[in-house]
Structures are given as C-alpha cells and as structure tokens.
Short mmCIF file of C-alpha atoms and ligand atoms in Angstrom, two decimals:
data_model
loop_
_atom_site.label_atom_id
_atom_site.label_comp_id
_atom_site.label_asym_id
_atom_site.label_seq_id
_atom_site.Cartn_x
_atom_site.Cartn_y
_atom_site.Cartn_z
CA MET A 1 17.49 -10.26 82.19
CA LYS A 2 16.46 -8.76 79.30
CA LYS A 3 18.03 -9.94 76.23
CA MET A 4 18.98 -7.95 72.63
CA ARG A 5 19.91 -8.94 69.29
CA VAL A 6 22.99 -7.36 67.79
CA ARG A 7 24.58 -7.03 64.15
CA LEU A 8 27.97 -6.21 63.48
CA LYS A 9 30.18 -5.38 60.91
CA ILE A 10 33.76 -6.05 62.12
CA TRP A 11 36.38 -5.19 60.58
CA ARG A 12 39.31 -8.20 59.66
CA GLN A 13 42.63 -7.97 58.65
CA GLU A 14 45.11 -10.80 58.40
CA SER A 15 48.09 -9.39 58.94
CA PRO A 16 49.97 -5.59 58.49
CA GLN A 17 50.97 -6.41 54.62
CA VAL A 18 47.69 -7.64 53.70
CA LYS A 19 44.48 -5.37 53.02
CA GLY A 20 41.47 -5.68 55.14
CA HIS A 21 37.65 -5.61 54.90
CA PHE A 22 34.31 -6.02 57.24
CA GLU A 23 32.23 -8.58 57.76
CA GLU A 24 29.32 -8.80 58.86
CA TYR A 25 27.99 -11.38 61.84
CA SER A 26 24.73 -11.36 64.23
CA LEU A 27 24.17 -12.35 67.35
CA ASN A 28 21.05 -13.15 69.51
CA ASP A 29 20.22 -14.08 72.55
CA ILE A 30 23.16 -10.66 74.26
CA LEU A 31 22.68 -9.94 77.61
CA THR A 32 21.80 -5.99 77.96
CA ASP A 33 24.16 -6.05 81.00
CA MET A 34 27.14 -7.43 79.53
CA SER A 35 29.87 -4.98 78.55
CA PHE A 36 30.73 -4.41 74.69
CA LEU A 37 34.35 -6.68 75.65
CA GLU A 38 31.89 -9.21 76.96
CA MET A 39 29.19 -9.29 74.20
CA LEU A 40 33.19 -10.09 71.36
CA ASP A 41 33.64 -12.81 74.14
CA VAL A 42 30.52 -14.33 73.10
CA LEU A 43 31.46 -13.77 69.48
CA ASN A 44 34.54 -15.06 69.72
CA GLU A 45 33.40 -18.09 71.46
CA THR A 46 30.58 -18.66 69.01
CA LEU A 47 33.48 -18.45 65.69
CA THR A 48 35.90 -20.94 68.32
CA LYS A 49 33.14 -23.17 68.19
CA GLU A 50 32.70 -22.73 64.03
CA GLY A 51 35.63 -23.43 63.24
CA LYS A 52 36.29 -19.76 62.65
CA ARG A 53 39.41 -17.34 63.36
CA PRO A 54 38.44 -15.34 66.77
CA VAL A 55 38.22 -11.42 66.25
CA GLU A 56 41.25 -10.29 67.47
CA PHE A 57 40.82 -7.15 69.86
CA GLU A 58 42.93 -5.67 72.84
CA SER A 59 41.92 -5.65 76.34
CA ASP A 60 43.31 -6.03 79.64
CA CYS A 61 42.04 -4.61 82.97
CA ARG A 62 38.87 -4.36 81.90
CA GLU A 63 37.77 -1.67 84.17
CA GLY A 64 38.78 1.58 82.08
CA ILE A 65 41.75 1.92 84.28
CA CYS A 66 44.73 0.22 81.44
CA GLY A 67 44.37 2.05 78.56
CA THR A 68 44.47 -1.45 76.19
CA CYS A 69 41.26 -1.51 74.77
CA SER A 70 40.97 0.60 71.72
CA LEU A 71 37.91 0.56 69.54
CA MET A 72 36.60 2.58 66.82
CA VAL A 73 32.78 2.09 67.86
CA SER A 74 29.55 3.16 65.35
CA GLY A 75 32.54 5.70 64.40
CA GLN A 76 33.57 7.19 67.95
CA ALA A 77 36.29 6.20 69.74
CA HIS A 78 35.55 3.93 73.26
CA GLY A 79 31.75 4.16 71.19
CA PRO A 80 29.02 6.38 72.53
CA VAL A 81 29.28 7.44 76.41
CA LEU A 82 31.27 10.13 76.87
CA GLY A 83 34.34 9.20 79.46
CA ALA A 84 34.32 5.88 79.31
CA THR A 85 36.57 3.33 78.14
CA THR A 86 35.56 0.37 75.39
CA CYS A 87 35.65 -1.71 78.20
CA GLN A 88 32.87 0.35 80.36
CA LEU A 89 30.67 0.01 77.76
CA TYR A 90 26.77 -1.57 78.43
CA MET A 91 25.17 -3.09 75.79
CA ARG A 92 21.72 -1.60 76.84
CA THR A 93 23.63 1.94 75.16
CA PHE A 94 22.55 0.34 72.10
CA ASP A 95 19.26 -0.09 70.29
CA ASP A 96 17.86 -4.10 70.03
CA ASN A 97 18.87 -5.22 66.57
CA GLU A 98 21.28 -1.91 66.11
CA LEU A 99 23.81 -2.47 63.36
CA ILE A 100 27.03 -1.43 64.75
CA SER A 101 30.23 -1.07 63.61
CA ILE A 102 33.76 -1.54 64.69
CA GLU A 103 37.02 -0.42 63.48
CA PRO A 104 40.45 0.10 64.93
CA TRP A 105 42.20 3.11 65.18
CA ARG A 106 43.10 4.35 62.06
CA ALA A 107 46.29 6.34 61.85
CA LYS A 108 49.77 6.21 60.27
CA ALA A 109 51.54 6.37 62.99
CA PHE A 110 48.94 3.32 64.60
CA PRO A 111 49.04 0.49 61.99
CA VAL A 112 47.31 -2.62 62.02
CA ILE A 113 48.89 -5.87 62.99
CA ARG A 114 45.62 -7.36 63.32
CA ASP A 115 41.80 -7.01 63.23
CA LEU A 116 41.01 -4.64 65.56
CA VAL A 117 44.69 -4.55 67.94
CA THR A 118 47.10 -1.81 66.69
CA ASP A 119 50.74 -1.23 67.26
CA ARG A 120 50.79 1.81 69.91
CA ARG A 121 54.54 2.02 70.32
CA ALA A 122 54.89 5.54 68.89
CA LEU A 123 53.38 6.84 72.15
CA ASP A 124 55.83 4.59 74.46
CA ARG A 125 58.06 6.67 72.40
CA ILE A 126 56.70 10.26 72.52
CA ILE A 127 56.88 9.39 76.32
CA ALA A 128 60.77 7.62 76.14
CA ALA A 129 62.19 11.29 74.90
CA GLY A 130 61.38 13.03 77.54
CA GLY A 131 58.18 12.21 79.63
CA TYR A 132 59.71 11.01 82.92
CA VAL A 133 62.16 12.67 85.63
CA SER A 134 65.69 11.84 86.60
CA VAL A 135 66.20 10.69 90.16
CA LYS A 136 68.96 10.46 92.28
CA ALA A 137 67.78 7.71 93.94
CA GLY A 138 68.38 7.76 97.80
CA PRO A 139 66.99 7.04 101.30
CA HIS A 140 63.69 7.93 101.28
CA ALA A 141 62.94 11.91 101.05
CA ASP A 142 60.23 13.03 104.21
CA ALA A 143 57.02 13.74 103.29
CA ASN A 144 56.14 17.17 102.87
CA ALA A 145 59.67 18.61 102.38
CA MET A 146 58.29 19.16 98.71
CA LEU A 147 55.56 21.53 98.58
CA VAL A 148 53.15 22.02 95.64
CA PRO A 149 50.15 24.27 95.98
CA LYS A 150 46.42 22.36 95.50
CA ASP A 151 45.76 23.90 92.76
CA LEU A 152 48.87 23.09 90.62
CA SER A 153 48.93 19.79 91.60
CA ASP A 154 45.90 19.28 91.06
CA ARG A 155 46.05 19.96 87.24
CA ALA A 156 49.09 18.43 87.21
CA MET A 157 46.68 14.50 88.68
CA ASP A 158 43.95 15.48 86.26
CA ALA A 159 46.59 15.83 83.21
CA ALA A 160 48.28 12.99 84.73
CA ALA A 161 44.60 10.74 84.41
CA CYS A 162 45.71 9.58 81.01
CA ILE A 163 46.02 6.19 80.31
CA GLY A 164 47.64 6.61 76.80
CA CYS A 165 44.86 4.70 75.34
CA GLY A 166 45.66 7.12 71.94
CA ALA A 167 41.44 7.37 72.25
CA CYS A 168 42.79 11.35 71.11
CA VAL A 169 44.49 10.18 68.24
CA ALA A 170 41.70 8.01 66.88
CA ALA A 171 38.66 10.57 67.03
CA CYS A 172 40.84 13.67 65.70
CA PRO A 173 39.66 14.04 62.15
CA ASN A 174 43.53 15.31 62.01
CA ALA A 175 44.79 12.23 64.03
CA SER A 176 47.17 14.35 66.05
CA ALA A 177 48.50 13.19 68.83
CA SER A 178 48.61 16.37 70.71
CA LEU A 179 46.39 15.81 73.75
CA PHE A 180 48.01 12.99 74.54
CA THR A 181 51.29 14.51 74.42
CA SER A 182 50.54 17.59 76.11
CA ALA A 183 49.24 15.87 78.91
CA LYS A 184 52.18 13.88 78.98
CA ILE A 185 54.52 17.18 79.24
CA THR A 186 52.12 19.22 81.55
CA GLN A 187 51.91 16.73 84.42
CA LEU A 188 55.33 17.08 84.94
CA ALA A 189 56.12 20.99 83.92
CA LEU A 190 53.22 21.73 86.76
CA LEU A 191 55.22 19.95 89.25
CA PRO A 192 59.01 20.71 90.69
CA GLN A 193 60.16 17.99 90.12
CA GLY A 194 60.11 18.40 86.65
CA GLN A 195 61.75 21.73 86.26
CA PRO A 196 65.16 20.53 86.04
CA GLU A 197 64.24 19.20 82.38
CA ARG A 198 61.41 20.66 81.67
CA LYS A 199 63.00 22.78 78.80
CA ARG A 200 64.33 19.93 76.94
CA ARG A 201 61.01 17.69 77.81
CA ALA A 202 59.04 19.87 75.72
CA ILE A 203 61.45 20.14 72.79
CA ASN A 204 62.29 16.84 72.49
CA MET A 205 58.78 14.88 73.01
CA VAL A 206 57.60 17.44 70.49
CA ALA A 207 59.93 16.40 68.21
CA GLN A 208 59.24 12.68 68.45
CA MET A 209 55.83 13.65 67.69
CA ASP A 210 56.17 14.96 64.78
CA LYS A 211 58.30 12.37 64.15
CA GLU A 212 55.97 9.47 64.31
CA LEU A 213 54.29 11.40 61.63
CA PHE A 214 51.19 12.29 63.59
CA GLY A 215 48.87 14.96 61.81
CA SER A 216 48.80 18.64 62.82
CA CYS A 217 46.78 20.29 65.86
CA SER A 218 43.14 21.80 64.50
CA ASN A 219 42.03 22.88 68.12
CA LEU A 220 39.32 20.83 67.16
CA GLY A 221 38.12 19.79 70.97
CA GLU A 222 37.34 15.99 69.51
CA CYS A 223 39.93 14.74 71.39
CA GLU A 224 39.14 15.70 74.70
CA ALA A 225 35.15 14.56 73.56
CA ALA A 226 36.85 10.96 73.17
CA CYS A 227 38.96 10.98 76.01
CA PRO A 228 37.78 8.95 78.69
CA LYS A 229 39.39 10.74 81.47
CA ARG A 230 38.13 13.93 79.85
CA ILE A 231 41.72 15.46 79.75
CA SER A 232 41.09 18.79 78.83
CA ILE A 233 43.00 20.26 75.76
CA GLN A 234 43.82 23.14 78.06
CA ASN A 235 46.58 21.02 78.20
CA ILE A 236 47.49 22.00 74.50
CA ALA A 237 47.81 25.34 75.59
CA ILE A 238 50.20 24.62 77.74
CA MET A 239 51.67 22.72 75.83
CA LYS A 240 52.40 25.64 72.73
CA GLN A 241 53.92 27.69 76.00
CA GLU A 242 55.93 25.34 77.33
CA TYR A 243 57.56 24.91 73.77
CA MET A 244 58.13 28.22 72.58
CA LYS A 245 59.72 28.91 75.60
CA ALA A 246 61.89 26.18 75.63
CA ALA A 247 62.99 27.10 71.70
CA LEU A 248 63.01 31.21 72.77
CA ALA A 249 65.26 30.29 75.52
CA ALA A 250 68.74 30.72 74.31
CA ASP A 251 70.90 28.58 76.83
CA PHE A 252 68.75 25.72 75.24
CA ARG A 253 69.15 26.54 71.35
CA ALA A 254 72.69 24.41 71.10
CA GLY A 255 71.08 20.76 72.55
CA MET A 256 67.93 21.59 70.40
CA GLY A 257 66.58 18.10 69.46
CA SER A 258 69.49 15.60 70.55
CA ALA A 259 67.52 12.69 72.30
CA ASP A 260 69.91 12.03 74.82
CA GLY A 261 70.20 15.88 75.87
CA GLY A 262 72.86 15.06 78.66
CA ALA A 263 72.16 16.90 81.96
CA MET B 1 69.39 30.61 62.42
CA VAL B 2 68.93 26.01 62.10
CA PRO B 3 67.21 25.94 65.57
CA LEU B 4 64.62 28.59 64.73
CA LYS B 5 64.28 26.92 61.50
CA ARG B 6 63.68 23.59 62.98
CA LEU B 7 61.39 25.84 65.35
CA PHE B 8 58.55 27.06 62.20
CA THR B 9 58.97 23.79 60.53
CA SER B 10 57.39 21.83 63.55
CA THR B 11 54.27 20.96 63.70
CA LEU B 12 53.54 23.23 66.87
CA GLY B 13 55.81 26.29 65.13
CA ARG B 14 53.26 26.01 61.93
CA LYS B 15 50.90 27.04 64.54
CA TYR B 16 52.42 29.83 65.51
CA LEU B 17 52.48 30.66 61.81
CA MET B 18 49.09 30.36 61.50
CA GLY B 19 48.39 31.93 64.51
CA ALA B 20 50.30 34.81 64.46
CA THR B 21 49.16 35.65 60.46
CA GLY B 22 45.22 34.35 61.77
CA PHE B 23 45.99 37.37 64.37
CA ALA B 24 48.04 40.39 62.08
CA LEU B 25 44.64 39.30 59.54
CA VAL B 26 42.10 39.59 61.97
CA LEU B 27 43.66 43.33 63.09
CA PHE B 28 43.32 44.45 59.49
CA ILE B 29 39.71 42.55 58.81
CA VAL B 30 38.29 44.26 61.50
CA LEU B 31 40.10 48.12 60.74
CA HIS B 32 39.32 47.39 56.50
CA LEU B 33 35.40 46.75 57.70
CA LEU B 34 35.62 49.74 60.25
CA GLY B 35 37.06 51.64 57.00
CA ASN B 36 34.11 50.71 54.99
CA LEU B 37 31.39 51.82 56.93
CA THR B 38 31.90 54.69 55.28
CA LEU B 39 30.28 53.25 51.88
CA TYR B 40 27.21 53.54 54.10
CA SER B 41 26.85 56.85 53.73
CA HIS B 42 24.89 58.05 50.77
CA ASN B 43 27.69 59.46 48.25
CA GLY B 44 31.03 58.85 48.11
CA ASP B 45 32.75 61.82 49.71
CA ALA B 46 33.12 59.45 52.96
CA ILE B 47 34.77 56.91 50.76
CA ASN B 48 36.78 59.30 48.97
CA ALA B 49 38.59 61.28 51.27
CA TYR B 50 39.18 58.18 53.56
CA ALA B 51 41.31 56.55 50.69
CA ALA B 52 43.14 59.88 49.99
CA LYS B 53 44.15 60.02 53.76
CA LEU B 54 44.98 56.47 53.18
CA ASP B 55 47.13 57.49 49.68
CA MET B 56 48.96 60.20 52.01
CA LEU B 57 50.38 57.77 53.72
CA GLY B 58 52.41 57.59 50.43
CA VAL B 59 55.21 55.01 51.28
CA GLY B 60 53.99 53.70 54.67
CA LYS B 61 50.97 52.78 53.47
CA ILE B 62 53.05 50.22 50.07
CA ILE B 63 54.93 48.75 53.07
CA LEU B 64 52.15 48.58 55.13
CA GLU B 65 50.20 46.68 51.65
CA ILE B 66 53.43 44.47 50.96
CA GLY B 67 53.17 43.88 54.83
CA LEU B 68 49.59 42.40 54.17
CA VAL B 69 50.40 40.12 51.65
CA ILE B 70 53.35 38.41 53.11
CA THR B 71 51.32 37.38 56.01
CA ILE B 72 48.40 35.91 53.77
CA LEU B 73 50.55 34.11 51.78
CA ILE B 74 53.05 33.19 54.94
CA HIS B 75 49.09 31.82 56.26
CA ILE B 76 48.24 29.98 53.23
CA VAL B 77 51.24 28.40 52.73
CA THR B 78 51.56 26.86 56.09
CA ALA B 79 48.21 25.99 56.07
CA ILE B 80 48.62 23.93 53.10
CA GLN B 81 51.87 22.72 54.68
CA VAL B 82 49.15 21.95 57.88
CA THR B 83 46.74 20.25 55.94
CA PHE B 84 48.49 17.55 53.90
CA THR B 85 50.12 17.07 57.26
CA SER B 86 47.18 15.51 58.61
CA LYS B 87 45.68 14.32 55.05
CA ASN B 88 49.22 11.97 55.31
CA ALA B 89 48.66 11.34 58.94
CA ARG B 90 45.53 9.02 57.99
CA PRO B 91 46.27 7.21 54.74
CA ILE B 92 43.40 5.05 55.55
CA PRO B 93 40.09 6.49 56.21
CA TYR B 94 37.42 5.92 58.88
CA GLU B 95 34.68 3.96 56.84
CA SER B 96 32.75 6.12 59.51
CA LEU B 97 33.87 9.00 61.99
CA LYS B 98 31.24 10.70 63.91
CA SER B 99 31.61 13.42 66.69
CA LYS B 100 30.92 12.58 70.41
CA GLY B 101 29.57 15.73 71.15
CA GLY B 102 30.02 17.13 74.51
CA PRO B 103 32.90 19.50 74.92
CA THR B 104 33.82 19.40 70.78
CA LYS B 105 34.15 22.44 68.82
CA SER B 106 34.32 19.98 65.59
CA THR B 107 31.61 21.20 63.32
CA LEU B 108 31.34 21.70 59.18
CA GLY B 109 33.28 24.80 59.45
CA SER B 110 36.02 24.01 61.79
CA ARG B 111 36.72 20.70 59.89
CA ASN B 112 37.33 22.26 56.17
CA MET B 113 39.48 25.92 56.81
CA ILE B 114 41.44 24.79 53.92
CA ILE B 115 38.32 24.82 51.76
CA THR B 116 37.13 27.98 53.41
CA GLY B 117 40.67 29.89 53.31
CA LEU B 118 41.03 28.85 49.57
CA VAL B 119 37.71 30.93 48.60
CA LEU B 120 38.95 33.66 50.84
CA MET B 121 41.86 33.31 48.34
CA VAL B 122 39.81 33.34 45.27
CA PHE B 123 37.93 36.00 46.65
CA LEU B 124 41.34 37.98 47.71
CA ILE B 125 42.82 37.82 44.00
CA VAL B 126 39.85 39.33 42.07
CA HIS B 127 38.92 41.61 45.13
CA ILE B 128 42.55 43.01 44.71
CA VAL B 129 42.94 42.96 41.04
CA GLN B 130 39.24 44.57 41.22
CA PHE B 131 39.26 47.52 43.48
CA ARG B 132 43.40 48.15 43.83
CA PHE B 133 44.05 48.10 40.29
CA GLY B 134 40.85 49.55 39.14
CA PRO B 135 40.38 52.05 37.28
CA GLU B 136 42.50 55.58 38.60
CA ILE B 137 42.67 59.06 37.64
CA GLU B 138 44.06 58.62 34.55
CA ASP B 139 41.16 56.98 33.50
CA GLY B 140 39.06 59.53 34.41
CA TYR B 141 37.49 58.80 37.96
CA THR B 142 37.84 61.97 39.97
CA ALA B 143 35.75 63.77 42.50
CA THR B 144 36.51 66.61 44.45
CA VAL B 145 36.73 66.22 48.14
CA ASN B 146 36.88 69.65 50.18
CA GLY B 147 37.90 71.60 46.75
CA VAL B 148 40.53 68.85 45.55
CA MET B 149 40.68 66.44 43.27
CA VAL B 150 41.05 62.89 44.13
CA HIS B 151 40.68 59.49 42.99
CA ASP B 152 36.59 58.15 42.60
CA LEU B 153 37.12 55.50 44.30
CA TYR B 154 33.13 55.44 45.43
CA ARG B 155 32.58 55.04 41.31
CA VAL B 156 34.46 52.72 40.90
CA VAL B 157 33.11 50.19 43.74
CA ALA B 158 29.47 51.72 42.93
CA GLU B 159 29.72 50.43 39.58
CA THR B 160 30.73 47.14 40.63
CA PHE B 161 27.99 46.90 42.65
CA MET B 162 25.05 47.94 40.24
CA GLN B 163 25.80 44.52 39.05
CA LEU B 164 23.38 41.72 40.30
CA LYS B 165 26.40 39.11 39.42
CA TRP B 166 29.34 40.94 41.81
CA VAL B 167 26.63 41.06 44.34
CA VAL B 168 26.14 37.88 44.25
CA PHE B 169 29.95 36.77 44.66
CA TYR B 170 30.48 39.56 47.35
CA VAL B 171 27.53 37.97 49.23
CA GLY B 172 28.77 34.37 49.02
CA CYS B 173 32.84 35.15 50.08
CA MET B 174 31.49 36.65 53.11
CA CYS B 175 29.50 34.12 53.90
CA PHE B 176 32.61 32.19 53.62
CA LEU B 177 35.02 34.83 56.05
CA GLY B 178 32.46 34.29 58.35
CA VAL B 179 32.22 30.40 58.74
CA HIS B 180 36.24 31.08 58.62
CA PHE B 181 36.60 33.91 61.24
CA ARG B 182 33.94 31.70 63.23
CA HIS B 183 36.68 29.17 64.02
CA GLY B 184 39.97 30.78 63.55
CA PHE B 185 39.64 33.52 65.99
CA TRP B 186 39.15 31.04 68.99
CA SER B 187 41.59 28.89 67.24
CA MET B 188 44.49 31.16 67.05
CA PHE B 189 44.47 31.79 70.61
CA GLN B 190 44.71 27.79 71.72
CA SER B 191 47.85 27.67 68.34
CA LEU B 192 49.34 30.48 70.79
CA GLY B 193 48.75 29.17 73.61
CA MET B 194 46.96 32.06 74.85
CA ILE B 195 43.96 30.49 76.55
CA ASN B 196 43.21 30.06 80.16
CA PRO B 197 39.85 27.80 81.24
CA ARG B 198 38.65 30.99 82.26
CA TRP B 199 38.55 33.07 78.99
CA SER B 200 38.14 29.32 76.64
CA LYS B 201 34.62 30.23 76.05
CA PRO B 202 34.34 33.34 76.45
CA ILE B 203 36.86 33.82 73.40
CA TYR B 204 34.76 31.24 71.74
CA ALA B 205 31.41 32.70 71.97
CA LEU B 206 33.05 36.56 71.15
CA GLY B 207 34.18 34.19 68.33
CA PHE B 208 30.59 34.02 67.03
CA ILE B 209 29.92 37.60 67.96
CA LEU B 210 32.90 38.48 65.82
CA ALA B 211 32.16 36.76 62.45
CA VAL B 212 28.75 37.95 62.43
CA LEU B 213 28.91 41.62 62.66
CA LEU B 214 32.06 41.01 60.60
CA SER B 215 30.60 39.27 57.49
CA VAL B 216 27.37 40.98 57.56
CA GLY B 217 28.62 44.28 58.15
CA PHE B 218 30.56 43.72 54.85
CA LEU B 219 28.12 41.45 52.83
CA PHE B 220 25.25 44.46 53.23
CA ILE B 221 27.62 47.16 51.18
CA PRO B 222 27.18 45.34 48.14
CA ILE B 223 23.46 45.14 49.38
CA TYR B 224 23.28 48.39 50.07
CA ILE B 225 24.53 50.09 47.57
CA TYR B 226 23.16 47.79 44.79
CA ALA B 227 19.45 48.67 46.46
CA THR B 228 19.88 51.92 46.49
CA GLN B 229 21.27 52.84 42.95
CA GLY B 230 20.92 49.20 41.22
CA GLY B 231 18.95 50.53 38.41
CA ALA B 232 20.93 54.25 37.77
CA ALA B 233 22.92 52.47 35.73
C1 LIG C 301 40.52 37.17 54.51
C2 LIG C 301 41.72 36.40 55.64
C3 LIG C 301 41.82 35.57 56.42
C4 LIG C 301 41.82 35.25 57.95
C5 LIG C 301 40.72 36.88 58.46
C6 LIG C 301 41.64 34.03 58.34
C7 LIG C 301 41.90 34.63 59.69
C8 LIG C 301 42.40 32.91 60.38
C9 LIG C 301 42.13 32.58 61.13
C10 LIG C 301 42.62 33.77 62.88
C11 LIG C 301 43.08 31.51 61.48
C12 LIG C 301 43.24 30.81 62.64
C13 LIG C 301 44.17 30.20 63.43
C14 LIG C 301 45.13 29.02 63.90
O1 LIG C 301 44.31 28.14 63.90
O2 LIG C 301 46.55 29.12 64.63
C15 LIG C 301 43.08 30.86 60.59
C16 LIG C 301 43.12 29.44 60.69
C17 LIG C 301 43.56 29.04 59.08
N1 LIG C 301 43.34 29.81 57.72
FE1 LIG C 301 42.99 31.59 57.49
N2 LIG C 301 42.68 33.18 57.47
C18 LIG C 301 42.28 34.26 55.97
C19 LIG C 301 42.20 33.38 55.19
C20 LIG C 301 43.07 32.40 54.80
C21 LIG C 301 43.08 32.22 53.14
C22 LIG C 301 43.05 33.09 52.47
C23 LIG C 301 43.50 30.27 53.40
C24 LIG C 301 43.69 29.76 52.62
C25 LIG C 301 44.45 29.02 51.89
C26 LIG C 301 43.17 30.10 55.00
C27 LIG C 301 43.33 29.44 55.75
C28 LIG C 301 43.34 29.09 56.58
C29 LIG C 301 43.36 27.20 57.61
C30 LIG C 301 43.77 25.98 56.33
C31 LIG C 301 43.54 27.39 58.89
C32 LIG C 301 43.58 26.25 59.87
C33 LIG C 301 44.62 25.76 59.63
C34 LIG C 301 44.73 24.71 61.23
O3 LIG C 301 44.11 23.59 60.70
O4 LIG C 301 44.58 25.10 61.84
N3 LIG C 301 43.25 31.27 55.49
N4 LIG C 301 42.76 31.85 59.70
S1 LIG C 302 40.69 -2.51 79.45
FE1 LIG C 302 42.19 -1.29 80.10
S2 LIG C 302 40.84 0.13 80.71
FE2 LIG C 302 40.02 -1.22 78.74
#
C-alpha cells in the first residue's frame, strides 16, 4: 500500500472562553487509502502516547449520513471534494507532504466548545420552531391513501436529504443558514402532510433563524457547492415565496412570531 | 402595521426590499441608457429635444425623480443593514476560506456588492450635482430645437467630457456598475423567489450580457465625446 507524509495546521482551543491558536503537526506513514478522519485518529493516538491532549473533533456514522463530522479543511467545508462529507474524504485526495489546515465551522451561532467541536444546537432550535408536522397518532393509515405527485415528492425528498451538518453556514461568506432552513421548510411545504402548519412554519422558522444571529443571504451559492447532499439554492427561492405568502396572508398576521402557535 | 414592520426587518424581508428596489433601479438604468443613446448623434439636438420632452412632464417628472431618490435610499440603507448582519454573524474570521467551485456564484464581485455599491453611491452624488443641478438656461446654456428655445443640456455634458479627468472617472464608475449589475440582476430574482430550475441559468447568463451592454453603452459616451470634440475646447 502507498504511504504519504502529511503536515497539519490545526486549530486548538481549550474552551469557549479562551482564545484559540493554530498548532502544527506532521505525520509519516499515512496510508493513501485512509479516510481523513482515520488520519486524525492516527494523530490522536500519537498525541495520547506522548501524553498530550488529543485533538477534539466530531464524528459518528463515518459514512456520510449523520451530519456529525464538520471540519473546515484548507478553507473548504468538508474539504475539496464536491458532494462529500469530511468522513467521506480520503487522503489520496491530497498531495504528499501537503500542508493541510483544519479549522472549526466559524459562525457566531456556532460557538467553539473545544478545538474543532462547535455547538450546532442553533440548527436544532430552528427545526423545533416549526420543522415538523403534528399528527394525531391513530391506527396505521392505508398505503396510497394520500396521493402525492411524483415530481413534488422527488423535490421534497431532495430537500429532505439535508443531514444538518452546517456546512452551508460554514462555507457561506455571510454565515447564513438560509440553505438549511429553506430545505427544512421546503420538504414539508411540498407535501400534503405539511399543509396545515405551512404558513406558521415559514414564519416561525425564519424568525428563529434570525434570532440565532445567522447572516443574511446574498445569493452567492457557496452553500450549494459545499453541501455534501448537493441541496439546491432553489430551495431558498421557495423559502422566499413561502415566507412572503405567509406574511401577507391576512388571517395569519395576528399570530405572527408566536413560536408556540396554537393550532 | 407591526407585522409588516417585522416582515421588512427580517433577513428575508430585507432581501425583498433589496430585490424590489434593485428591480426598479434596473428598469431605470435601462431606460436611462436608451435615452442617453441620443448623445451618440453628432450634435446636441437629439438629447436636447429628448430632455425638453421630459421637462414637459412637469410635476410628474419631479415626482418620478423623488421616487427614484427614495428607491436608491432604501436600497442603500438596506444594503448597509444586510452587510452588517452578515459581518456580525462571523466575528472570528477563517484563516483561509476558499470557494468550492461547482455551482457557486461566489466571485470577487458578488462578495463585494457593498464596495461596488458604495462607489456607485459616490458616483450618483457627483453625477446628479454635475448634470441635474448643472448650468441652467439662466446661465446662458440655451439651444434652439425646432425653433423653440430649450436648455442646452448637451453643452453641459460635452463640456464635462472634454476634460480627460471626467472621462476617466465616468469610465471607471461604469466598470463598477457592470460588476454590481452582473451579480445584482440574477440576485434580485432569487431574493424575490422569482426563479425556478429552468430559468436560473438563463437569467444568470442574461445578467452578464446586460451588464456588459449597459456598462459599455454608458462608458463609450464620454469616450465618444472626448474623441470627437476633446481637442475643440
Ligand atoms: C444604479 C445603481 C444601482 C443598481 C442598478 C443596483 C442594482 C442592484 C441589484 C439588482 C441588486 C440585487 C438585489 C438582491 O440581491 O436582491 C443589488 C444588490 C446590492 N446593491 Fe445595488 N444597485 C445600485 C446601486 C447601489 C448602491 C448605490 C449601493 C450602495 C451601498 C448598492 C449596494 C448593494 C448591495 C450591498 C447589494 C447586495 C445585497 C446583498 O448582500 O444581498 N447598490 N443592487
Ligand atoms: S460522521 Fe456521519 S456524516 Fe460524517
């Protein structure tokens, strides 16, 4: 198997309160077929053996489905490969002895907890503000009782591919969460199950997004390029329509901004 | 009215304002260029006749002008708010932040709309002072079109563009207009949610074509006048 040398420049930060700094490391004998996170595992084993504190980073499934891994690799969210998460990135992508910088996602809404780990609960709070459908649980409904046109279900499923990793925010020069929020609004707005809460959902999720102090969308499209699931900024256009319709709907104005909403 | 106020202070609402005022400005600037094409004729009669027609709108013209100023002010104030919201959203910058390419529309121009915009703002002030509030009939700037005495706007323009420094200033500013317009045209459709997958690419391409046509159409006016009459002054 082929081996390579790696030089790393990693952001180290003890806690949210203290200032962080970069530290440099170098590794020999990294297999080119290792994943990026396996390479970091090797680094951490080395550091542990030397009695030093390992580099904190997040991962869970390591197969691109959970959205936990979240590294800014040499200035690009999830590294240079389009449509892939950090855990799907392989060392053969890099040159031998290349200097790779690793930073945490940077946004006011994503405070650093330690090293490369950030608090991304702001995204959860946006979902909690309306990214769900309320159902009366009862007997299992018949399959095909509710018909959905194929093109709409396709578009809804494309939006639903979002794994909530936050790469859109991380890559956006404005640190805007528009792609995430719009995907969560669109996936429900296009389906019959999402209709009853449609207006309230758009209003409340956008209000929560603003409350978390994310930036404003300038239509740069960098989020779509960074998204490991290739979610289109078309969803942002749909969010703009949803929000405008909801805000202009007279019957709704009275309830605007109430997060609990009633029903 | 409180809900509407809330609407326009949300990040999405601000973009509706940017997009709507952007639309109005695009419409204005296209008409403005079409009108200014009269400057490419060999003498001042065409532009003077055109200006005289506009003056006949009387109060209507003043109202349009005030509307335009309000539109620009909303555009600028919102642009500054939008920019600050985004700057505050990332207090600690990345050491390196690189575009991932692919479908991105992130370019030096699109990331710096506020810079090209502020240059345009300075330009607009200079431009309005120079031509809208420039020498009038009372200052002896008169011409005769079809036997009627009118304001010689052509002379005001020509005297400016006989000076190389103003030619350079205008040409430079029109390049900034082109860059601003290149992202702005596509962006305003997206900001208003007026885009679908089929139209996204054509609209983005049209933005480029219009940006080139507009900036080149405008910037050749001073060059043309300087080239044909520069020595005469
Ligand atoms: C002739 C003048 C102008 C025209 C035709 C024009 C046109 C446009 C258009 C069409 C947009 C896109 C709107 C959107 O993204 O929804 C835009 C965006 C923008 N304009 Fe202008 N504009 C002009 C002058 C200015 C001026 C004077 C400023 C001064 C600050 C400015 C600042 C901006 C900014 C910052 C944006 C981007 C906002 C964002 O981040 O999304 N523009 N402009
Ligand atoms: S660890 Fe689950 S997506 Fe990367």
